[in-house]
GROMACS .gro file of C-alpha atoms in nm:
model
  305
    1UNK     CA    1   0.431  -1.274   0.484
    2UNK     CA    2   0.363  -1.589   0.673
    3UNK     CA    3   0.369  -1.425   1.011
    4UNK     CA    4   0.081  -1.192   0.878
    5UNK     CA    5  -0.110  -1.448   0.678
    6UNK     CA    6  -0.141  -1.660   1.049
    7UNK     CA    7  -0.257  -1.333   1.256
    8UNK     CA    8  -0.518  -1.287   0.944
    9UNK     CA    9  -0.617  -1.653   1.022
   10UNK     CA   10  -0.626  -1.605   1.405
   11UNK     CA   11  -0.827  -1.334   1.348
   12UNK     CA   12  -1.087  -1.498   1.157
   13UNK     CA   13  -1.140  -1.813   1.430
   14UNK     CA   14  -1.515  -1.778   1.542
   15UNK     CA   15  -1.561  -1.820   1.924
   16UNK     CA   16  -1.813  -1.973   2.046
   17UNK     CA   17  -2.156  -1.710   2.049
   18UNK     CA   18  -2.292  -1.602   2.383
   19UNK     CA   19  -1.959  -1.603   2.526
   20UNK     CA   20  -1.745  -1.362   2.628
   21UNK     CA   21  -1.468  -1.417   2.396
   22UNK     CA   22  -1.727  -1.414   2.101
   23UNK     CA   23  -1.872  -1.018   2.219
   24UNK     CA   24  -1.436  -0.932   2.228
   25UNK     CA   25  -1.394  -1.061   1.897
   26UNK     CA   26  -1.691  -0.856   1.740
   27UNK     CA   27  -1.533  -0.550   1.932
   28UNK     CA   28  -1.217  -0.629   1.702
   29UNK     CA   29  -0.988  -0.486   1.925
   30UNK     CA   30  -0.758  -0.756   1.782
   31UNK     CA   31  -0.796  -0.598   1.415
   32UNK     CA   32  -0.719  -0.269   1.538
   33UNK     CA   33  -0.407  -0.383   1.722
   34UNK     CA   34  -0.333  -0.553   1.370
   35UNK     CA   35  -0.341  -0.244   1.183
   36UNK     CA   36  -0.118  -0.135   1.421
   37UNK     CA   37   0.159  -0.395   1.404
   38UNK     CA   38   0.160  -0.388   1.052
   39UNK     CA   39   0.198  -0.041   0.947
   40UNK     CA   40   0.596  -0.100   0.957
   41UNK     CA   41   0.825  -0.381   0.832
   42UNK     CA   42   0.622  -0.587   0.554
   43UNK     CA   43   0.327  -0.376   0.544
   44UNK     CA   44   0.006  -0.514   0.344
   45UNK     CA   45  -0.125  -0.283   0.100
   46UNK     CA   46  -0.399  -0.530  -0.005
   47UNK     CA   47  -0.592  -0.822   0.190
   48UNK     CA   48  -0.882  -1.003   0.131
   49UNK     CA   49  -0.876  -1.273   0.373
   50UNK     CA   50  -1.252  -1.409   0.489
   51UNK     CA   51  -1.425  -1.128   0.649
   52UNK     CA   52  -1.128  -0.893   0.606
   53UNK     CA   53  -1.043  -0.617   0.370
   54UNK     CA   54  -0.738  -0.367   0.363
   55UNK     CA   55  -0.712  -0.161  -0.005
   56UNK     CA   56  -0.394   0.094  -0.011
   57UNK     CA   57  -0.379   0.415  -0.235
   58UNK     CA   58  -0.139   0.687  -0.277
   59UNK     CA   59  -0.286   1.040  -0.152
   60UNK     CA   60  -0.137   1.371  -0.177
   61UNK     CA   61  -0.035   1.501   0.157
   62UNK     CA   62  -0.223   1.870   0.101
   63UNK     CA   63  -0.499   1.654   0.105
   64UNK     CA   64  -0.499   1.633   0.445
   65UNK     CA   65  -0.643   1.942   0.552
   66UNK     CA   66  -0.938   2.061   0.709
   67UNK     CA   67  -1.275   1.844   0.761
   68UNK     CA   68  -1.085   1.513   0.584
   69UNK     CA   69  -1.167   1.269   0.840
   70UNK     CA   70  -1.510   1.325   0.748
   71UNK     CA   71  -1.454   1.345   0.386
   72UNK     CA   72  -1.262   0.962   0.337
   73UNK     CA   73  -1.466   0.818   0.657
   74UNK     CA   74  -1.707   0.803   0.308
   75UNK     CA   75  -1.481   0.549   0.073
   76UNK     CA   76  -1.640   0.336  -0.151
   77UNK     CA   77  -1.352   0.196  -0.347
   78UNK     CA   78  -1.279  -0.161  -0.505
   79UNK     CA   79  -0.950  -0.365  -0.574
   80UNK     CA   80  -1.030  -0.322  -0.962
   81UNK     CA   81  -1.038   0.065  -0.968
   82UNK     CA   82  -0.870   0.154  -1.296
   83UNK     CA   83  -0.895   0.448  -1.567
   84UNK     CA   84  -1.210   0.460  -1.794
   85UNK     CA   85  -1.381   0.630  -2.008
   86UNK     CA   86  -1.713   0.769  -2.083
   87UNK     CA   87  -1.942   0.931  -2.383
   88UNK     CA   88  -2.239   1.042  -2.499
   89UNK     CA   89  -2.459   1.068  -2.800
   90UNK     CA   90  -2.554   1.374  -2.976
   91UNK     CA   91  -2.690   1.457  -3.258
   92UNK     CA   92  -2.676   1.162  -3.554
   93UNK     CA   93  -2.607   0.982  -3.344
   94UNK     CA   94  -2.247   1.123  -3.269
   95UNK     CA   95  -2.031   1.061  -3.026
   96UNK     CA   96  -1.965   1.346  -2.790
   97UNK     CA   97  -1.846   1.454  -2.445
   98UNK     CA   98  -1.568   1.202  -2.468
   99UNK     CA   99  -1.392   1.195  -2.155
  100UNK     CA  100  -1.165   0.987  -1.935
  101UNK     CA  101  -1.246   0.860  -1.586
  102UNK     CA  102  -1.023   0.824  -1.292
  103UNK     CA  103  -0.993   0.487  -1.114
  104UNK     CA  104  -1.216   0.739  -0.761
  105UNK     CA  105  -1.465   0.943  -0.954
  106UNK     CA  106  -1.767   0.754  -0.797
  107UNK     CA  107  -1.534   0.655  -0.499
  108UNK     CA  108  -1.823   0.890  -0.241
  109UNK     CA  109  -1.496   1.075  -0.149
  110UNK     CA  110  -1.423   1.391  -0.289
  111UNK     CA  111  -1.047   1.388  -0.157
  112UNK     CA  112  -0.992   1.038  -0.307
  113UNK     CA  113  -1.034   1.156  -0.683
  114UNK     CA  114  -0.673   1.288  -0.610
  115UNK     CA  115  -0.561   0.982  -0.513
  116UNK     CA  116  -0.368   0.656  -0.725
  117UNK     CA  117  -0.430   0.298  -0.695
  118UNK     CA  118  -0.142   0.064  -0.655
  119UNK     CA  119  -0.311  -0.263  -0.672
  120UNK     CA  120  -0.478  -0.372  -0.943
  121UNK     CA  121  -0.673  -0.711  -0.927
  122UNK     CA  122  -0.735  -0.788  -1.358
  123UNK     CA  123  -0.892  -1.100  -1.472
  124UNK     CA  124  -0.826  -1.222  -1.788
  125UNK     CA  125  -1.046  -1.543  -1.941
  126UNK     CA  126  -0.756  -1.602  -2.214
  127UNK     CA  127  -0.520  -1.686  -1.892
  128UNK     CA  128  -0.429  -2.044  -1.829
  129UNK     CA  129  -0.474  -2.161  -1.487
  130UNK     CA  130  -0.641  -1.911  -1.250
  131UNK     CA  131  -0.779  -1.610  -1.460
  132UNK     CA  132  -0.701  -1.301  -1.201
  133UNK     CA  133  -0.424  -1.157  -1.106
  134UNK     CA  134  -0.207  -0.874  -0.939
  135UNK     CA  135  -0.065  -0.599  -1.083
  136UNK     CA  136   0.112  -0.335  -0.953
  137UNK     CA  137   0.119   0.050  -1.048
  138UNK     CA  138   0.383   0.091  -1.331
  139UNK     CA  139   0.455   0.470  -1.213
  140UNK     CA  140   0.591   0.283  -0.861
  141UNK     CA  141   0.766  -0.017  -0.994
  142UNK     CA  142   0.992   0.229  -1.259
  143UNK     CA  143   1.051   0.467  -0.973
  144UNK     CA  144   1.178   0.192  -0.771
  145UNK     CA  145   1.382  -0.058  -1.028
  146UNK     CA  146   1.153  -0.330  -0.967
  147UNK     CA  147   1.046  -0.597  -1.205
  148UNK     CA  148   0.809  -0.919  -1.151
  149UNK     CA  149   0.996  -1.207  -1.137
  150UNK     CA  150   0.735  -1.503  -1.158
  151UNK     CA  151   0.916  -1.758  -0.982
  152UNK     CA  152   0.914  -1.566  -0.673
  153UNK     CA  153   0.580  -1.404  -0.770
  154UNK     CA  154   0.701  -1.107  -0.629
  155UNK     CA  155   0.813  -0.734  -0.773
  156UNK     CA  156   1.206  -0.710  -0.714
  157UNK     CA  157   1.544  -0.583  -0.738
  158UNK     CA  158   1.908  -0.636  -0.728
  159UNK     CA  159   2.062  -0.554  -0.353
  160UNK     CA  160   2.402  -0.416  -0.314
  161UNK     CA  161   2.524  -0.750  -0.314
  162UNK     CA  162   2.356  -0.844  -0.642
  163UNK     CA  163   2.138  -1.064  -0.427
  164UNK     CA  164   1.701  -1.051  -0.496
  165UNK     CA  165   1.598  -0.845  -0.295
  166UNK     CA  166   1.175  -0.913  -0.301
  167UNK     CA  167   1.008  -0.580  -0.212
  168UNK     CA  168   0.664  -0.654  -0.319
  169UNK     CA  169   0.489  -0.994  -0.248
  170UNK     CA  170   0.247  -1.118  -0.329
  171UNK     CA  171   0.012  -1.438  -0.251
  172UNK     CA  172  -0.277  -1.462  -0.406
  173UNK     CA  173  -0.504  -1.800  -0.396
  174UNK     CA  174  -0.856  -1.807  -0.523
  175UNK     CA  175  -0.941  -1.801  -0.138
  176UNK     CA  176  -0.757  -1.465  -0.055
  177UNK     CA  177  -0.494  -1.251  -0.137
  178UNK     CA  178  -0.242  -1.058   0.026
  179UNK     CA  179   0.001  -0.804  -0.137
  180UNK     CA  180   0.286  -0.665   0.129
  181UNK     CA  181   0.596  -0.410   0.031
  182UNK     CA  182   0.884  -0.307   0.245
  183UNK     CA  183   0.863  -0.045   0.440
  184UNK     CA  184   1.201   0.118   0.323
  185UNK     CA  185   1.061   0.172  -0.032
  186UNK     CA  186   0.725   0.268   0.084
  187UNK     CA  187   0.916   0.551   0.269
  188UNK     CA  188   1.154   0.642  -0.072
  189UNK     CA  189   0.804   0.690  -0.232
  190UNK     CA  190   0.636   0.860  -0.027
  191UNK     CA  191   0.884   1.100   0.022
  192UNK     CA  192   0.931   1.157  -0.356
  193UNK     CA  193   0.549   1.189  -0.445
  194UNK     CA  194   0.469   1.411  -0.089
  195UNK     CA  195   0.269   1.161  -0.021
  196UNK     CA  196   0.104   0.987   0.210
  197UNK     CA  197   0.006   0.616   0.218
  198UNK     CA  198  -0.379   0.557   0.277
  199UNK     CA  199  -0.511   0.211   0.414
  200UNK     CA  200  -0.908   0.172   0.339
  201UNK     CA  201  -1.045  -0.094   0.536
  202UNK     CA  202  -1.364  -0.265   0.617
  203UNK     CA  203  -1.439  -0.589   0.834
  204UNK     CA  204  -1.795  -0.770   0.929
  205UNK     CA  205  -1.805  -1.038   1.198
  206UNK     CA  206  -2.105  -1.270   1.250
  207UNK     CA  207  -2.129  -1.661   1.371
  208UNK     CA  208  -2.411  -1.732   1.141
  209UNK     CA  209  -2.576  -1.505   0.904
  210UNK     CA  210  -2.873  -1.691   0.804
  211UNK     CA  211  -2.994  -1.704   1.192
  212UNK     CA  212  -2.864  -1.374   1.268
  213UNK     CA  213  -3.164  -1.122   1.366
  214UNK     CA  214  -3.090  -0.764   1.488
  215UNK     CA  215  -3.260  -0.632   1.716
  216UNK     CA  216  -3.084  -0.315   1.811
  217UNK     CA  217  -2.811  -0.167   1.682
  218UNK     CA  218  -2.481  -0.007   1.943
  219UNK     CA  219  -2.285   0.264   1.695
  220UNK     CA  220  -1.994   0.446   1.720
  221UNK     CA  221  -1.700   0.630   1.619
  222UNK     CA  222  -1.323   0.543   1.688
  223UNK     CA  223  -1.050   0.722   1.681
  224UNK     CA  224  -0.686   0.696   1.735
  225UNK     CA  225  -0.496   1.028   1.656
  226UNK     CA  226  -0.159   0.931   1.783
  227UNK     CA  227  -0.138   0.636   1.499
  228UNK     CA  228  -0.437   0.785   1.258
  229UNK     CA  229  -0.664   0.489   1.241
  230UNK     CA  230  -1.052   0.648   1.212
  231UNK     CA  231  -1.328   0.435   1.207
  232UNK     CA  232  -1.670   0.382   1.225
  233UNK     CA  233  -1.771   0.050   1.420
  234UNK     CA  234  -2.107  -0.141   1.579
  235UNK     CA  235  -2.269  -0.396   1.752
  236UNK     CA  236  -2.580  -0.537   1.668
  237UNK     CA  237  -2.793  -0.758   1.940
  238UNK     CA  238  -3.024  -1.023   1.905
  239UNK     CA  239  -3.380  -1.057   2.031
  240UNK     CA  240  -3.195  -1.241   2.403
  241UNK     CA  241  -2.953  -0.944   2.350
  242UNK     CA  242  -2.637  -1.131   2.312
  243UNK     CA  243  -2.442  -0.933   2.062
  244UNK     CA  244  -2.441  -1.148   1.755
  245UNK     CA  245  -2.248  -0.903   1.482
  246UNK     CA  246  -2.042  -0.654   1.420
  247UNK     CA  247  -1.852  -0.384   1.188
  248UNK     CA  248  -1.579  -0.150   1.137
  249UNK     CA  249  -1.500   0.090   0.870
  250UNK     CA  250  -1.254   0.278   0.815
  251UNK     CA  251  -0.906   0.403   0.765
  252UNK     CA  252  -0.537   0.438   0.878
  253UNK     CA  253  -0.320   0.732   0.723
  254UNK     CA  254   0.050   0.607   0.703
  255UNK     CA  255   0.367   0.852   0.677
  256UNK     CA  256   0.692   0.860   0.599
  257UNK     CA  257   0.893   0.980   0.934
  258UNK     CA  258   1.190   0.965   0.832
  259UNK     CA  259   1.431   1.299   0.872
  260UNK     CA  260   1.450   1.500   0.570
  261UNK     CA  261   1.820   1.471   0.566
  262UNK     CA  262   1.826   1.108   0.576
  263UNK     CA  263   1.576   1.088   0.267
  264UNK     CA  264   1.787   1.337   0.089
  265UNK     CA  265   2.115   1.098   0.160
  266UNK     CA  266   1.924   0.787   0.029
  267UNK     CA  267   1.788   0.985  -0.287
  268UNK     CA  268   2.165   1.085  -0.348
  269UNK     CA  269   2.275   0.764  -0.285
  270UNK     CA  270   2.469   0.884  -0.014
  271UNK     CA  271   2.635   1.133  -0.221
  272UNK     CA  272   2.477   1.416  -0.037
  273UNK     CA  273   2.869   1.542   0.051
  274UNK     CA  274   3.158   1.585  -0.175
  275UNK     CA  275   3.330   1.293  -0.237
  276UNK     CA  276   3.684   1.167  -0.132
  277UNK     CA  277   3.918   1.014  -0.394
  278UNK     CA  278   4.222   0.820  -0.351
  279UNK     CA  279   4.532   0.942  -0.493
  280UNK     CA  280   4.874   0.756  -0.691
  281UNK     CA  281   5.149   0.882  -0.826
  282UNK     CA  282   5.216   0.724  -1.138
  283UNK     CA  283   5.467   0.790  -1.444
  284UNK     CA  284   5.286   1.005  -1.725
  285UNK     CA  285   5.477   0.902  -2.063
  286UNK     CA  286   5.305   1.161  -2.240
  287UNK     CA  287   5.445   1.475  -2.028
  288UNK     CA  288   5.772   1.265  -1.923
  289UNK     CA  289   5.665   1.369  -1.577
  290UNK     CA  290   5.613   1.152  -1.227
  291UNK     CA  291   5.337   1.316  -1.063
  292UNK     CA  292   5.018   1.272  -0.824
  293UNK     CA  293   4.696   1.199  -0.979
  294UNK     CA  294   4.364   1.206  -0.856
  295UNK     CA  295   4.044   0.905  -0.909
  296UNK     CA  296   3.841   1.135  -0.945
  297UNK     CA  297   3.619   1.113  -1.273
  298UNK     CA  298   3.631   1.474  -1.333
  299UNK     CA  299   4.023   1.505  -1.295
  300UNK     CA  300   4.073   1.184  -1.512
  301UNK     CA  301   4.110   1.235  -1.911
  302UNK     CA  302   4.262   1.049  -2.230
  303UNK     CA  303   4.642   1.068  -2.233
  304UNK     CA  304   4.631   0.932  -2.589
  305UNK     CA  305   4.480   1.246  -2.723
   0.00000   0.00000   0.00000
């Protein structure tokens, strides 16, 4: 988590405007190249850092079909996205069409209202200390045997040698926040849900807002196929037309390549095969018999019966 929270901060250094190093950072070739790195190993499902934002949800991979570049390049989501409701009045003053509201109904994506959250940032005034928070979606952590352990402000689980094992962390500052989860479980969810992992992001560069006066504006659309990153980036000049700001907006599709076979051998726990047990020959009082007998579970009974 450190390594990424010191590229975030890299990322956000400001060169000096006019220069050349100031028009490469508003290209933001380096935040493309950071989406990149990250999208294995510790990967961040949620950062606000300064000028950058990265939300994560869950998305059904039949989704995927068609125009739906188009379709999500339209997002409009926010880290506190949760269920609602809704009603109306009729007559009397009744209550009526009583309904409930996904967390992506007014998301401007018609794809993303079959999509789930798995960040949630909550506030709460009756907290002591800072009042928001992170939580996590309970279908995931119950999936995946993880519970919050506070000291480590993380969502974890026991290893195979009964060791912590933290698989989501989190740091979250009333400056920024940044949520990361191993890719391993990622990949165990993905493939149980047939879904897809889908990283939202948006970032807006400029040396000085209050001066900064467009003049014209340099648009465009990128796109990256191989690692599905789509985006829709500019440049804005100023009246000397140095290029003084600049945007990108988009969002990176993330999959679970892992062979089908493999998945299936982690689900069973690697008990995908028939198992071998190891055999003794011991002295059974009760048949006054010496005789082989078998560890396996099923072959094993109550001799006392």
């Amino acid at each position: 988590m450190n390594k990424i929270l010191d590229k975030l901060h890299h990322m956000s250094k400001i060169p000096r405007h006019g220069t050349d190093c100031y028009k490469q950072w508003l290209e933001q070739k380096d935040f493309l190249q950071f989406l990149l790195d990250t999208s294995h190993g510790d990967i961040p499902l949620y950062v606000s850092y300064k000028e950058s934002y990265i939300y994560s949800v869950f998305l059904p991979q039949n989704c995927l079909r068609g125009n739906y570049i188009d379709d999500l390049m339209n997002w409009n989501c926010f880290p506190d996205s949760s269920w609602g409701y809704s009603y109306s009045y009729g007559k009397k003053e009744r209550a009526i069409d009583i309904s409930l509201l996904h967390p992506f109904d007014s998301s401007g994506s018609k794809l993303l209202k079959n999509a789930t959250p798995i960040t949630f940032l909550r506030s709460f005034e009756g907290r002591i200390g800072q009042k928001s928070y992170i939580e996590v979606l309970q279908l995931f952590t119950h999936l995946n045997g993880l519970h919050f352990v506070e000291e480590k402000n993380a969502y974890c689980r026991l290893n195979e040698d009964g060791d912590i094992e933290e698989i989501i962390k989190i740091h979250h500052t009333p400056d920024d926040i940044l949520v990361t989860i191993k890719q391993d479980v990622l990949d165990h969810h993905l493939f149980l849900s047939n879904s897809v992992l889908l990283r939202l992001f948006d970032r807006t560069l400029c040396n000085n807002w209050i001066k900064s006066s467009a003049e014209t504006r340099n648009k465009s659309n990128f796109s990256d196929k191989k690692n599905k990153i789509y985006a829709r980036q500019g440049i804005a000049y100023d009246k000397e037309c140095l290029p003084t700001a600049g945007w990108l907006r988009g969002f990176q599709i993330i999959r679970n390549y892992q062979p089908r076979k493999k998945m299936i051998k982690i689900l069973t726990d690697g008990h995908s095969k028939p198992q071998k047990y190891e055999e003794f020959i011991a002295h059974d009082w009760k048949r006054k018999k010496i005789a082989s007998f078998s560890c396996d579970p099923k072959k094993t009974g109550q001799l006392f019966c």
